Amino acid sequence: MTTTILGYPRIGAHRELKFVTEEYWAGRVGEEELQSTASTLRRAVWTELRDSGLGTIPSNTFSFYDHVLDTSVMVDAVPDRYRALSGLERYFAMARGTADIPALEMTKWFDTNYHYIVPELSLDARLRLADGAQAKPVAEYLEAKTLGVETRPVLVGPLTYLLLAKAAPGSPEGFVPLDLLGALVEVYAELLERLAGAGAQWVQLDEPALAGDLGAREVEALERAYRRLGGLSSRPKILLATYFGTVAAEALKVVASTAVEAIGLDFVTRPDTLEVVASAGGLPHKTVVAGVVDGRNVWRTDPARARSTYAVLLGLVGQVQLSTSCSLLHVPVDLDSEPALDPAVRARLAFARQKVTELVALDAELRSDAPQAAPASAAGVDAEVRARLEALGDIQRADRRTRSAAQQAKLGLPDLATTTIGSFPQTARIRRARADHKAGRIDDAAYTEAMRAEIGQVIRLQEDLGLDVLVHGEPERNDMVQYFAEQLSGYAATDHGWVQSYGTRCVRPPILHGDVSRPEPMTVKWAAYAQSLTAKPVKGMLTGPVTMLAWSFVRDDQPLPETARQVALALRDEIADLEAAGIGIVQVDEPALRELLPPRRADQDAYLAWAVAAFRLATSGVAISTQIHTHMCYSEFGEIITTIADLDADVTSVEAARSHMELVADLREAGYANGLGPGVYDIHSPRVPTVEEMEANLRRALKAVPADRLWVNPDCGLKTRGYAETEAALANMVAAARNVRATR
Ligand SMILES: Nc1nc2c(c(=O)[nH]1)N[C@@H](CNc1ccc(C(=O)N[C@@H](CCC(=O)N[C@@H](CCC(=O)N[C@@H](CCC(=O)O)C(=O)O)C(=O)O)C(=O)O)cc1)CN2
Ligand SMILES: [Zn+2]
C-alpha cells in the first residue's frame, strides 16, 4: 500500500502566483520573472510533498490560469482569433481577452467554486500536440526529475475535456465536440509515448465527468478512448481518476475491461461508491486509488471510517492506495497559518498540508494496526435557533400581482428601470483601508468614515448617471460570503485560507462549523446611511442561503438543508431589520444556485426543493410593498430555469449578455412572470459596451418581457472592474435604456 494525492494548490502559500501574474499583466515585471516565480512554486510543492513522506507525487498540477485552458493550448485547440498571438500573450488573451479580442467563456468546474476556461472546438479543428517534446506535462515531469523527484503527470482526461467543451459559434448543425474524440485521443497517445520516453512511470488522467449521468454515446466514447490509450505499446501506467461523486456503474464496468492499471474512486462525496464496486464484481486486477480524505472540505478525516473503507476494499480489488477524493486545489494550503482560529474549531480541521500528513499517518496506522484516535468533533448547538425554525409557519408571500401593484404604488419606477447588481469597484484604496483597520493602523471610527466616504461617492455617481435604483456599492465587504460569515455565530473566517476561484482571483471560504445565528444586524447601518444620502430607492444587498453554503466549507455532521434553513433564518431577520430601517428593496443574491445542483438527475429535485424553500424562508417575512430581488450569474441556467421561477422573487437579474439574451425567452416559457433584469453587458471584460449593442439587447429582451417588467442592469457586480470603464459603461447603459423608452 502507499499514498498519493490527486493534485495540490498552485497559487502558492502566500498567493505568490497571483501577485507576480498581476504584476506581469500590468507590465511591471517581465516574463522571465514570472517564469522563475512559477518554477520556484512548483519546486516548493514537489519538495514539500517528497519530504512529507507521501508515496507518489503528482506533477503538471501547476497552471498560469487554468488546467483546462492548458489542455486546449497543449492540443492546439486555439480559435483563429488568437492565432496571430503566441506564447503567454496568446494564453492570457484566451483567458482574459484583449482590447480587440474577446476571451473564451469561463464557467464552473463541476459543482465547485473553481472556474475553467471553456474549450471552443470546431469541426475542422486540427488537434495536435502543439509543443511536441516540450509539451507542458513533459516539461514539468522533467523539471521535477532534475530535482530528483519522480512524479505522475496529471492530465484532464480526453472524455471529460470534450464533454466540457462547446462547439464553436457557426458550427454545422449536429456537431458536438465529442465528434473529435478520435483525433484528440491520438494527441494523448503521442503525449503518453513522449512521457514514457522521458521516463514517466505513471500518468493520471482525470475523468470527473464519470461521476455524472452518462449516455450510451459517452460510455462508448470512454471505451474507445481507453482501449486505444491502454493498448499503446509504449506508455506510462495509467491512473484514471474519477471524483466529485460516485463513478457511474456503466463507466466502471468499461474501465475495468480496459488495460488501465489504476482507478481513482471518491469514497467521500457519497456513501455508495463501495456498493458500486461490489456490484461490479470488484476490480481484482486493478489498483484502486481510494479517495478517503476529503479533497474539498476542511474537516479532519475520521480514521475509523477510512479504516473500514480500506478493509472492505481489500477484499474487492487488486491493490489499494490511499488518496484524497479529488485534487487539493479546492482547500487552503496550511492550517498553521491560522493561529487566530478558535482552538476547538481548529482541532477539527485539516488544510492541504495537513491532509497530506493525514494520509501518511493513516498509511502507517493501517500497516501497524495501531488505531488512531478520532478527531474530537463537537459542533456548537443553538437551541433557540432550532426552536424558532421548528415553530416557523407559512413561507409563502402574497400573489405576485398584489405585490407588484403595492410595490409600484410605493416605488413609482419607470419602465425599463435601471440599476446595478450591487458592488462598485473594489479599489486599492478600499482594500488598503481594510488592511490598515485589521492591522490596527486605523481605528473603527476611521474605518467607518472611510467606508462612508466611498458610499457617498458611489451614491453621487449613480445620481449623476441617472440610475433609478441605487446601491451602496459594497465597499465594506472583503467578499460577499466572507463578510457575512465574519458576523454570524457558527461560522469562522480565516486570515490566509486562500483558494483559487479563477485565474488570479482567490477567495477565503469561511468555515461553517456549528449552528448559525445572527448576533447583530449585518448591513443595516451601511444601507441606511446610503439611503439617507438620496431620495432614490437604495437596494439592500444580501447573500442568499444556498450561496452562503456553496462558497463556504460546510459542516458535514448534519444534512445541508438543515444548515441552509439556519442561514436563511438569520437572513430573514436581517431583511426585517432593513425593512424597518426604511429600505424598500432588498436583493438576495443566489449566484451559486446552479453550482450546487447534484450531477445525477436522480438527486436534483430534492436539492432544488430545499434550495427554493431556504430562499423563501429568508425572503417571505416582508410586507407586500417591499420588493425582493435576486441575482444569478456564472452558470448554464438551462436545468434550473423553472427553479428561478419557483424562487418567486419580485425581480430577478441574470447573466445574459454573452448568451445574447437567450435566457429571456426560456424564462417566459418556464412561466416566469415577475420582473426580469437580463444583464445587458458583460462585466468580465474592461471593454466598454456601446449604447447600440445594449439597445439591441434590450429590444431583443422586449420581445419576451413587457417594458414594465424589464429591468436594465449589467451581468453582475462591478467589484473587479476599474472606475473609468465602469462610469463609461453605465453611462452608455442608461443612454440605451432612455433610447429604448423613447422609441418603443
Ligand atoms: N466567495 C466568492 N465566490 C465567488 C465570487 C465571489 O464574489 N465570492 N464571484 C464569482 C467569481 N469569483 C471571484 C472570486 C474572487 C474575486 C476577487 O475579487 N477576489 C479578490 C480578493 C477579495 C478579498 O477577499 N479581498 C479582501 C482582501 C484583499 C487583499 O488581498 N488584501 C491584501 C492587503 C490589502 C492590499 O494592500 O491590497 C492582503 O490580504 O494581503 C479585502 O478586500 O479585504 C482577489 O483575488 O484579489 C472575484 C470573483 C464566483 N465565486
Ligand atoms: Zn453575479
PDB file of C-alpha atoms in Angstrom, residues 8 22 31 65 123 170 185 195 283 305 347 435 475 524 586 625 631 659 670 673 690 717:
ATOM      1  CA  TYR A   8      -2.235  20.370  -4.897  1.00  0.00           C
ATOM      2  CA  GLU A  22      -0.941  40.603 -11.893  1.00  0.00           C
ATOM      3  CA  GLU A  31       8.158  37.071 -18.491  1.00  0.00           C
ATOM      4  CA  TYR A  65      -4.508  30.369 -15.224  1.00  0.00           C
ATOM      5  CA  LEU A 123     -15.408  20.581 -36.760  1.00  0.00           C
ATOM      6  CA  GLY A 170     -21.173  28.780 -36.558  1.00  0.00           C
ATOM      7  CA  VAL A 185      -7.091  10.511 -28.364  1.00  0.00           C
ATOM      8  CA  LEU A 195       6.067  10.902 -21.313  1.00  0.00           C
ATOM      9  CA  LEU A 283     -11.808  -4.973  -9.508  1.00  0.00           C
ATOM     10  CA  ARG A 305     -14.251   5.413   8.558  1.00  0.00           C
ATOM     11  CA  ALA A 347      -8.851  20.779  16.292  1.00  0.00           C
ATOM     12  CA  ALA A 435      -5.874  46.114   5.698  1.00  0.00           C
ATOM     13  CA  PRO A 475     -17.127  48.764  -0.230  1.00  0.00           C
ATOM     14  CA  VAL A 524     -28.311  47.915   8.123  1.00  0.00           C
ATOM     15  CA  VAL A 586     -33.734  44.030  -0.852  1.00  0.00           C
ATOM     16  CA  SER A 625     -44.796  46.523  -0.770  1.00  0.00           C
ATOM     17  CA  HIS A 631     -29.407  37.717  -8.825  1.00  0.00           C
ATOM     18  CA  SER A 659     -25.574  34.333 -24.496  1.00  0.00           C
ATOM     19  CA  ALA A 670     -40.942  28.362 -17.910  1.00  0.00           C
ATOM     20  CA  ALA A 673     -43.825  36.390 -14.978  1.00  0.00           C
ATOM     21  CA  THR A 690     -21.620  50.628 -26.853  1.00  0.00           C
ATOM     22  CA  GLY A 717     -21.355  43.204  -9.757  1.00  0.00           C
TER      23      GLY A 717
END
